[in-house]
Short mmCIF file of C-alpha atoms and ligand atoms in Angstrom, two decimals:
data_model
loop_
_atom_site.label_atom_id
_atom_site.label_comp_id
_atom_site.label_asym_id
_atom_site.label_seq_id
_atom_site.Cartn_x
_atom_site.Cartn_y
_atom_site.Cartn_z
CA MET T 1 -9.93 21.15 -13.06
CA THR T 2 -13.40 19.86 -12.29
CA GLN T 3 -13.74 16.76 -10.17
CA THR T 4 -14.79 13.80 -12.28
CA ALA T 5 -17.26 11.19 -11.12
CA PRO T 6 -15.60 7.86 -10.31
CA ILE T 7 -16.08 5.08 -12.79
CA THR T 8 -16.47 1.80 -10.94
CA GLN T 9 -15.91 -1.73 -12.04
CA ASP T 10 -19.50 -2.74 -11.52
CA VAL T 11 -20.84 -3.36 -15.01
CA LEU T 12 -24.38 -2.45 -14.03
CA THR T 13 -23.34 1.02 -12.93
CA LEU T 14 -20.90 1.75 -15.75
CA PRO T 15 -21.82 5.08 -17.29
CA ARG T 16 -23.22 5.28 -20.79
CA LYS T 17 -22.32 8.92 -20.83
CA LEU T 18 -19.04 10.52 -19.83
CA PRO T 19 -19.15 12.70 -16.74
CA GLU T 20 -18.51 16.45 -16.99
CA GLY T 21 -14.87 17.35 -17.41
CA PRO T 22 -11.96 15.16 -18.46
CA VAL T 23 -11.65 11.64 -17.07
CA ASN T 24 -8.34 10.54 -15.57
CA ILE T 25 -7.17 7.34 -17.24
CA VAL T 26 -4.80 6.48 -14.40
CA GLY T 27 -6.57 4.18 -11.96
CA LEU T 28 -9.47 3.15 -14.21
CA THR T 29 -9.91 -0.62 -14.31
CA ARG T 30 -9.89 -2.26 -17.73
CA GLU T 31 -13.67 -2.43 -17.55
CA GLY T 32 -13.91 1.18 -16.41
CA LEU T 33 -11.70 2.43 -19.22
CA ARG T 34 -13.52 0.31 -21.77
CA ALA T 35 -16.86 1.79 -20.73
CA ALA T 36 -15.47 5.32 -20.76
CA LEU T 37 -14.00 4.83 -24.25
CA ILE T 38 -17.34 3.55 -25.52
CA ALA T 39 -19.13 6.49 -23.90
CA ALA T 40 -16.70 8.76 -25.75
CA GLY T 41 -17.65 7.20 -29.07
CA THR T 42 -15.29 4.23 -29.51
CA PRO T 43 -17.09 1.39 -31.33
CA GLU T 44 -17.72 -1.48 -28.91
CA LYS T 45 -15.86 -3.95 -31.09
CA GLN T 46 -12.67 -1.92 -30.91
CA ALA T 47 -12.84 -0.94 -27.28
CA LYS T 48 -10.98 -3.92 -25.81
CA MET T 49 -8.03 -3.42 -28.14
CA ARG T 50 -7.93 0.31 -27.44
CA VAL T 51 -7.77 -0.41 -23.70
CA SER T 52 -4.72 -2.64 -24.26
CA GLN T 53 -3.03 -0.05 -26.42
CA ILE T 54 -3.65 2.82 -24.05
CA TRP T 55 -2.64 0.80 -20.98
CA GLN T 56 0.65 -0.15 -22.59
CA TRP T 57 1.41 3.48 -23.39
CA VAL T 58 0.53 4.66 -19.93
CA TYR T 59 1.87 1.87 -17.73
CA TRP T 60 4.67 0.30 -19.80
CA TRP T 61 6.10 3.34 -21.45
CA GLY T 62 5.16 6.09 -19.03
CA VAL T 63 3.69 8.25 -21.80
CA ARG T 64 1.67 11.27 -20.59
CA ASP T 65 0.78 12.83 -23.90
CA PHE T 66 -1.86 11.31 -26.16
CA ALA T 67 -0.02 12.70 -29.21
CA ALA T 68 2.81 10.22 -28.52
CA MET T 69 0.50 7.19 -28.83
CA THR T 70 1.62 6.53 -32.35
CA ASN T 71 -0.25 3.28 -32.98
CA LEU T 72 -3.54 5.17 -32.68
CA SER T 73 -4.91 7.27 -35.49
CA LYS T 74 -4.53 11.04 -35.26
CA SER T 75 -8.25 11.57 -34.96
CA TYR T 76 -8.50 9.01 -32.18
CA ARG T 77 -5.68 10.72 -30.31
CA THR T 78 -7.49 14.05 -30.65
CA MET T 79 -10.65 12.47 -29.28
CA LEU T 80 -8.70 11.09 -26.29
CA ALA T 81 -7.14 14.48 -25.57
CA GLU T 82 -10.61 16.05 -25.58
CA HIS T 83 -12.15 13.70 -23.06
CA PHE T 84 -9.32 12.27 -20.99
CA VAL T 85 -6.25 13.20 -18.97
CA ILE T 86 -3.30 11.21 -17.64
CA GLU T 87 -2.89 12.66 -14.20
CA LEU T 88 -0.60 11.73 -11.28
CA PRO T 89 -0.22 13.11 -7.78
CA GLU T 90 2.20 16.02 -7.83
CA MET T 91 5.57 15.44 -6.18
CA VAL T 92 5.99 18.43 -3.89
CA SER T 93 9.14 17.35 -2.11
CA ARG T 94 11.76 14.67 -2.22
CA GLN T 95 14.31 13.86 0.45
CA VAL T 96 17.16 11.37 0.04
CA SER T 97 18.56 9.67 3.13
CA ALA T 98 22.24 8.87 3.68
CA ASP T 99 21.32 5.21 3.08
CA GLY T 100 19.67 5.93 -0.29
CA THR T 101 16.08 5.79 0.94
CA ARG T 102 13.91 8.38 -0.77
CA LYS T 103 10.92 10.00 0.82
CA TYR T 104 8.42 11.83 -1.36
CA LEU T 105 5.56 14.05 -0.43
CA ALA T 106 2.77 13.63 -2.97
CA ARG T 107 0.02 16.20 -3.30
CA ILE T 108 -3.40 14.99 -4.37
CA ARG T 109 -6.65 16.74 -5.26
CA GLY T 110 -7.91 19.01 -2.54
CA GLY T 111 -4.33 19.92 -1.60
CA HIS T 112 -3.90 16.91 0.71
CA GLU T 113 -0.54 15.26 1.01
CA VAL T 114 0.66 11.70 1.55
CA GLU T 115 4.11 10.23 1.99
CA VAL T 116 5.68 7.64 -0.26
CA VAL T 117 9.00 5.93 0.51
CA TYR T 118 11.43 4.14 -1.84
CA ILE T 119 13.84 1.70 -0.20
CA PRO T 120 16.69 0.40 -2.39
CA GLU T 121 18.25 -2.90 -1.40
CA GLU T 122 20.80 -5.12 -3.10
CA ASP T 123 18.35 -7.45 -4.77
CA ARG T 124 15.24 -5.28 -4.93
CA GLY T 125 13.73 -1.83 -4.67
CA THR T 126 10.63 -1.51 -2.54
CA LEU T 127 8.11 1.27 -2.72
CA CYS T 128 6.02 1.88 0.37
CA ILE T 129 2.75 3.51 -0.66
CA SER T 130 -0.16 5.07 1.20
CA SER T 131 -3.84 4.22 0.92
CA GLN T 132 -5.45 6.97 3.02
CA VAL T 133 -4.69 10.49 4.18
CA GLY T 134 -4.48 9.87 7.92
CA CYS T 135 -6.10 6.83 9.51
CA THR T 136 -9.27 6.11 11.47
CA LEU T 137 -7.36 3.78 13.76
CA THR T 138 -5.22 4.79 16.69
CA CYS T 139 -2.40 2.30 17.17
CA SER T 140 -0.42 3.71 20.06
CA PHE T 141 3.04 3.39 18.44
CA CYS T 142 2.11 4.84 15.03
CA HIS T 143 2.51 8.46 14.03
CA THR T 144 -0.18 8.23 11.35
CA GLY T 145 -2.57 7.11 14.08
CA THR T 146 -2.38 10.56 15.67
CA GLN T 147 -4.00 12.10 12.60
CA ARG T 148 -7.63 12.12 11.62
CA LEU T 149 -8.71 10.37 8.49
CA VAL T 150 -9.00 13.12 5.90
CA ARG T 151 -10.07 10.89 3.03
CA ASN T 152 -9.48 7.66 1.16
CA LEU T 153 -7.16 7.82 -1.83
CA THR T 154 -8.66 7.02 -5.22
CA ALA T 155 -7.32 4.09 -7.25
CA GLY T 156 -5.62 6.63 -9.53
CA GLU T 157 -3.87 8.27 -6.59
CA ILE T 158 -2.63 4.89 -5.39
CA VAL T 159 -1.29 3.74 -8.79
CA GLY T 160 -0.10 7.32 -9.34
CA GLN T 161 2.32 7.01 -6.41
CA ILE T 162 4.02 4.12 -8.20
CA MET T 163 4.24 6.07 -11.46
CA MET T 164 5.52 9.16 -9.67
CA ALA T 165 8.34 7.12 -8.12
CA ARG T 166 9.19 5.58 -11.49
CA ASP T 167 9.42 9.08 -12.91
CA ASP T 168 11.88 10.05 -10.20
CA LEU T 169 13.93 6.86 -10.64
CA GLY T 170 14.04 7.44 -14.40
CA GLU T 171 12.72 3.94 -14.84
CA TRP T 172 10.54 4.10 -17.93
CA PRO T 173 12.09 2.25 -20.87
CA ARG T 174 13.98 4.43 -23.32
CA PRO T 175 12.88 4.51 -26.98
CA GLY T 176 14.00 1.37 -28.73
CA GLU T 177 14.57 -0.47 -25.47
CA GLY T 178 12.46 -3.60 -24.89
CA MET T 179 10.40 -4.20 -21.77
CA GLY T 180 12.32 -5.88 -18.99
CA GLU T 181 15.77 -5.31 -20.47
CA ARG T 182 17.07 -3.69 -17.32
CA PRO T 183 16.54 -5.02 -13.78
CA ARG T 184 13.70 -3.10 -12.21
CA LEU T 185 14.62 -0.43 -9.70
CA LEU T 186 11.09 -0.50 -8.40
CA SER T 187 10.49 -4.23 -8.08
CA ASN T 188 8.29 -4.54 -5.00
CA ILE T 189 5.36 -2.69 -3.48
CA VAL T 190 4.26 -2.65 0.13
CA LEU T 191 1.01 -1.06 1.25
CA MET T 192 2.61 0.02 4.51
CA GLY T 193 2.46 3.79 4.25
CA MET T 194 -0.31 5.90 5.68
CA GLY T 195 -3.70 4.40 6.28
CA GLU T 196 -5.45 1.06 6.62
CA PRO T 197 -5.70 -0.45 3.12
CA LEU T 198 -8.62 -2.73 3.95
CA TYR T 199 -10.71 0.30 4.95
CA ASN T 200 -10.32 1.55 1.39
CA PHE T 201 -10.92 -1.83 -0.17
CA GLU T 202 -12.25 -1.12 -3.68
CA ASN T 203 -9.71 1.53 -4.54
CA VAL T 204 -6.80 -0.52 -3.20
CA ARG T 205 -8.07 -3.56 -5.10
CA ASP T 206 -8.45 -1.70 -8.39
CA ALA T 207 -5.01 -0.09 -8.01
CA MET T 208 -3.30 -3.39 -7.19
CA LYS T 209 -4.99 -5.07 -10.14
CA ILE T 210 -3.38 -2.48 -12.37
CA ALA T 211 -0.05 -2.99 -10.61
CA MET T 212 -0.28 -6.77 -11.21
CA ASP T 213 -1.66 -6.70 -14.76
CA GLY T 214 0.76 -7.76 -17.51
CA GLU T 215 -0.31 -4.74 -19.54
CA GLY T 216 -0.32 -2.54 -16.45
CA ILE T 217 2.64 -1.99 -14.13
CA SER T 218 3.41 -5.72 -14.54
CA LEU T 219 4.60 -6.67 -11.07
CA SER T 220 4.05 -10.21 -9.89
CA ARG T 221 1.47 -10.57 -7.12
CA ARG T 222 4.22 -12.13 -5.04
CA ARG T 223 6.03 -8.80 -5.08
CA ILE T 224 3.11 -6.89 -3.63
CA THR T 225 2.37 -6.98 0.09
CA LEU T 226 -0.71 -5.52 1.71
CA SER T 227 -0.37 -4.80 5.42
CA THR T 228 -3.45 -4.73 7.62
CA SER T 229 -3.99 -4.05 11.27
CA GLY T 230 -6.57 -6.85 11.21
CA VAL T 231 -9.81 -5.87 9.46
CA VAL T 232 -11.08 -9.43 9.72
CA PRO T 233 -14.17 -9.31 7.46
CA GLU T 234 -12.08 -8.02 4.54
CA ILE T 235 -9.25 -10.58 4.78
CA ALA T 236 -10.97 -13.40 2.89
CA ARG T 237 -12.22 -10.85 0.37
CA ALA T 238 -8.66 -9.60 -0.13
CA ALA T 239 -7.52 -13.17 -0.79
CA GLU T 240 -10.19 -13.66 -3.43
CA GLU T 241 -10.33 -10.26 -5.09
CA ILE T 242 -6.70 -9.09 -4.82
CA GLY T 243 -4.59 -12.18 -4.14
CA CYS T 244 -1.35 -10.44 -3.21
CA MET T 245 0.87 -11.26 -0.25
CA LEU T 246 -0.49 -10.38 3.18
CA ALA T 247 1.22 -8.89 6.20
CA VAL T 248 -0.53 -8.42 9.49
CA SER T 249 0.33 -5.96 12.24
CA PHE T 250 0.26 -8.48 15.05
CA HIS T 251 2.42 -6.78 17.70
CA ALA T 252 1.13 -8.54 20.82
CA THR T 253 0.41 -12.03 22.11
CA THR T 254 -2.43 -11.38 24.54
CA ASP T 255 -5.70 -9.58 23.91
CA GLU T 256 -5.02 -7.41 26.92
CA VAL T 257 -1.88 -5.94 25.37
CA ARG T 258 -3.12 -5.96 21.78
CA ASP T 259 -6.28 -4.09 22.81
CA LYS T 260 -4.01 -1.23 23.85
CA LEU T 261 -1.47 -1.30 21.03
CA VAL T 262 -3.78 -2.08 18.11
CA PRO T 263 -7.24 -0.98 19.28
CA ILE T 264 -9.02 -2.70 16.38
CA ASN T 265 -8.35 -5.82 18.47
CA ARG T 266 -11.35 -4.86 20.60
CA LYS T 267 -13.53 -5.49 17.61
CA TRP T 268 -11.73 -8.52 16.21
CA ASN T 269 -9.55 -10.21 18.79
CA ILE T 270 -6.49 -12.41 18.34
CA ALA T 271 -8.44 -15.68 18.02
CA THR T 272 -10.79 -14.22 15.39
CA LEU T 273 -7.90 -12.71 13.48
CA LEU T 274 -5.92 -15.96 13.49
CA GLU T 275 -8.91 -17.84 12.14
CA ALA T 276 -9.13 -15.48 9.17
CA LEU T 277 -5.38 -15.72 8.63
CA ARG T 278 -5.39 -19.51 8.61
CA ASP T 279 -7.58 -19.46 5.51
CA TYR T 280 -5.66 -16.76 3.65
CA PRO T 281 -2.84 -18.79 2.05
CA ARG T 282 -5.29 -21.33 0.61
CA LEU T 283 -7.76 -18.72 -0.62
CA SER T 284 -5.11 -16.53 -2.21
CA ASN T 285 -2.76 -19.34 -3.24
CA SER T 286 0.15 -17.58 -1.57
CA GLU T 287 2.84 -19.31 0.44
CA ARG T 288 3.02 -17.49 3.69
CA ILE T 289 1.85 -14.60 5.79
CA THR T 290 4.18 -12.01 7.27
CA PHE T 291 3.55 -11.26 10.93
CA GLU T 292 4.79 -7.78 11.76
CA TYR T 293 5.86 -7.33 15.33
CA VAL T 294 7.04 -3.95 16.56
CA MET T 295 9.51 -4.29 19.43
CA LEU T 296 8.45 -2.07 22.33
CA LYS T 297 10.56 -2.02 25.45
CA GLY T 298 8.90 -3.73 28.39
CA VAL T 299 5.55 -3.96 26.59
CA ASN T 300 5.60 -6.94 24.23
CA ASP T 301 9.22 -8.09 24.05
CA SER T 302 9.67 -10.78 26.74
CA ASP T 303 10.76 -14.39 26.20
CA ALA T 304 7.25 -15.41 27.24
CA ASP T 305 5.85 -13.22 24.43
CA ALA T 306 8.12 -14.90 21.89
CA ARG T 307 7.03 -18.33 23.03
CA ARG T 308 3.35 -17.38 23.05
CA LEU T 309 3.71 -15.97 19.56
CA VAL T 310 4.99 -19.21 18.07
CA GLN T 311 2.29 -21.15 19.90
CA LEU T 312 -0.42 -18.87 18.54
CA ILE T 313 0.62 -19.05 14.91
CA LYS T 314 1.26 -22.80 14.87
CA GLY T 315 0.10 -24.28 11.60
CA ILE T 316 0.12 -21.00 9.67
CA PRO T 317 2.90 -20.74 7.08
CA ALA T 318 4.54 -17.57 8.34
CA LYS T 319 7.52 -15.28 8.53
CA ILE T 320 7.89 -12.97 11.50
CA ASN T 321 9.20 -9.54 10.77
CA LEU T 322 10.57 -7.92 13.90
CA ILE T 323 10.45 -4.14 13.62
CA PRO T 324 12.53 -2.14 16.08
CA PHE T 325 10.21 0.66 17.17
CA ASN T 326 10.86 3.87 15.25
CA GLU T 327 10.56 6.79 17.57
CA TRP T 328 8.76 10.03 16.81
CA PRO T 329 8.37 13.15 18.90
CA GLY T 330 5.91 12.53 21.73
CA ALA T 331 5.69 8.77 21.17
CA PRO T 332 4.56 6.87 24.25
CA HIS T 333 7.01 3.96 23.74
CA GLU T 334 10.70 3.15 23.59
CA ARG T 335 12.54 0.77 21.29
CA SER T 336 13.55 -2.56 22.84
CA ASP T 337 17.27 -3.05 23.43
CA TRP T 338 19.16 -4.87 20.69
CA GLU T 339 20.02 -7.87 22.87
CA ARG T 340 16.33 -8.24 23.69
CA ILE T 341 15.33 -8.10 20.03
CA GLU T 342 17.99 -10.66 19.14
CA ARG T 343 16.94 -12.98 21.94
CA PHE T 344 13.29 -12.70 20.82
CA ALA T 345 14.33 -13.41 17.23
CA ASP T 346 16.30 -16.42 18.38
CA ILE T 347 13.34 -18.03 20.16
CA VAL T 348 11.13 -17.51 17.12
CA HIS T 349 13.83 -18.81 14.79
CA LYS T 350 14.41 -21.94 16.88
CA ALA T 351 10.69 -22.67 16.62
CA GLY T 352 11.19 -22.92 12.86
CA TYR T 353 10.12 -19.49 11.61
CA ALA T 354 12.16 -16.99 9.65
CA SER T 355 12.49 -14.01 11.97
CA PRO T 356 14.36 -11.19 10.22
CA ILE T 357 14.91 -7.99 12.18
CA ARG T 358 13.95 -5.12 9.93
CA THR T 359 16.79 -2.63 9.70
CA PRO T 360 15.36 0.83 10.14
CA ARG T 361 15.83 2.74 6.91
CA GLY T 362 15.78 6.43 6.22
CA GLU T 363 15.69 7.37 9.89
CA ASP T 364 17.48 10.66 9.26
CA ILE T 365 14.58 11.82 7.09
CA MET T 366 11.81 10.29 9.26
CA ALA T 367 10.97 7.84 6.51
CA ALA T 368 10.87 4.71 8.64
CA CYS T 369 7.75 2.66 9.28
CA GLY T 370 5.21 4.46 11.39
CA GLN T 371 6.91 7.84 11.18
CA LEU T 372 4.91 9.05 8.24
CA LYS T 373 2.49 11.86 8.65
CA SER T 374 0.73 14.26 6.41
CA ALA T 375 2.13 17.74 6.39
CA SER T 376 -1.11 19.17 7.66
CA GLU T 377 -0.97 19.55 11.41
CA ARG T 378 -4.52 20.80 11.34
CA ALA T 379 -5.56 17.24 10.84
CA ARG T 380 -4.18 16.16 14.20
CA LYS T 381 -6.44 14.26 16.52
CA SER T 382 -6.76 15.65 20.00
CA ARG T 383 -5.59 13.46 22.88
CA LYS T 384 -9.23 13.19 23.95
CA GLU T 385 -10.25 11.99 20.52
CA ILE T 386 -7.47 9.40 20.47
CA GLU T 387 -8.47 8.11 23.86
CA ALA T 388 -12.15 7.97 22.91
CA GLU T 389 -11.43 6.06 19.67
CA ALA T 390 -9.12 3.68 21.49
CA GLY T 391 -11.75 3.20 24.19
CA LEU T 392 -9.27 4.18 26.90
N1 SAH S 1 -2.38 0.31 8.46
C1 SAH S 1 -1.63 -0.80 8.04
C2 SAH S 1 -0.44 -0.44 7.17
C3 SAH S 1 0.38 0.73 7.55
S1 SAH S 1 1.50 0.60 8.89
C4 SAH S 1 -1.20 -1.62 9.22
O1 SAH S 1 -1.37 -1.15 10.34
O2 SAH S 1 -0.74 -2.73 9.02
C5 SAH S 1 2.84 -0.45 8.33
C6 SAH S 1 3.57 -1.19 9.47
O3 SAH S 1 4.36 -0.28 10.27
C7 SAH S 1 2.59 -1.83 10.43
O4 SAH S 1 3.01 -3.12 10.82
C8 SAH S 1 2.64 -0.90 11.59
O5 SAH S 1 2.19 -1.52 12.74
C9 SAH S 1 4.11 -0.53 11.63
N2 SAH S 1 4.42 0.66 12.42
C10 SAH S 1 3.63 1.72 12.65
N3 SAH S 1 4.27 2.63 13.42
C11 SAH S 1 5.50 2.13 13.68
C12 SAH S 1 6.63 2.63 14.39
N4 SAH S 1 6.60 3.81 14.97
N5 SAH S 1 7.73 1.86 14.45
C13 SAH S 1 7.76 0.66 13.83
N6 SAH S 1 6.74 0.16 13.13
C14 SAH S 1 5.61 0.87 13.05
FE1 SF4 S 2 -3.46 3.13 11.05
FE2 SF4 S 2 -1.72 1.12 10.53
FE3 SF4 S 2 -0.94 3.28 11.90
FE4 SF4 S 2 -2.59 1.53 13.03
S1 SF4 S 2 -0.45 1.13 12.37
S2 SF4 S 2 -2.80 3.77 13.09
S3 SF4 S 2 -3.83 0.92 11.27
S4 SF4 S 2 -1.62 3.24 9.77
#
């Protein structure tokens, strides 16, 4: 299939003519789809309604065939089939852990692959999605950080991961069944897979808008969490243009240690990051920020670290998620002992913050946080490259 030109949300650049080849509907913003429908001959007056109808078919009902869109006329359906496609990443493998966690490998255009993880819990089902193939950053404890950035995912590839998981969970409503009649298996989304979401801002934004739209995937913005390593200039923009929950990969309490663990800290240090975070809840109207803190033996897990952490975040409505380090072959760190993690959690908790210890899930299938990697070993960074990027 020929690659289609992206249709952006910017009204000034919306195409008057359709690009060569069929346009993928998945991932187009409302404005983008409206413009594409008009370019394909839909009268302007009708276009808004057609967008609603098509979105409901695609995102509420999981329909992939224009012929099934029965509230559209036959000729309109034929026109859609001529100019458009409804295309998702292809699921090339699926592993199910003993604890029910599912790990999918999704193939996207160009033959690249990203990992997607579904984590069922008693009261929710969380899908961990990827925003990039590889990552430009080189956090020392993260497997994805050992791979080069291959490319950013498109908005369609990001939303497509959600739809692919819903396919596998059999979650689309059955004929005759109303929306929301069953509790949702896929109720939460975390942008905590491969890549740095704020380095793929527009596509992540457009995809999350579809995820949050009442005629799209229809998840509340409070059920979507974007995790960033600390791309400071994009944090306020994320509050204003996306408005979902924010998690930050904090992981250290001094610049000296954070410079090594999360090298982006050399660009935007702890003080600069905290300043941006202080404004986030007000700008996005969300209650609190999640501070992610990976527990690395002898590196960042002392009582003094715990005390410094609560000092640093004073005044920010926060929850601190303690993540026992998930090991991967060749990793330069070890997981902190359980007693140490509990003691750390206790200090944070006594200071008045929720401090849940994240139970590692799907370890038997390497599905846990930071263990994801693309299948392509060719994309590995060399040690030299890692050291150069990290400024070591
Ligand atoms: N790039 C984004 C989102 C992806 S990583 C970010 O860095 O925030 C999602 C979370 O998993 C981050 O908090 C990250 O620091 C953490 N993580 C990465 N590798 C890990 C590992 N091996 N063990 C535990 N957590 C890890
Ligand atoms: Fe990239 Fe996040 Fe991994 Fe750091 S932790 S290398 S930012 S994916």
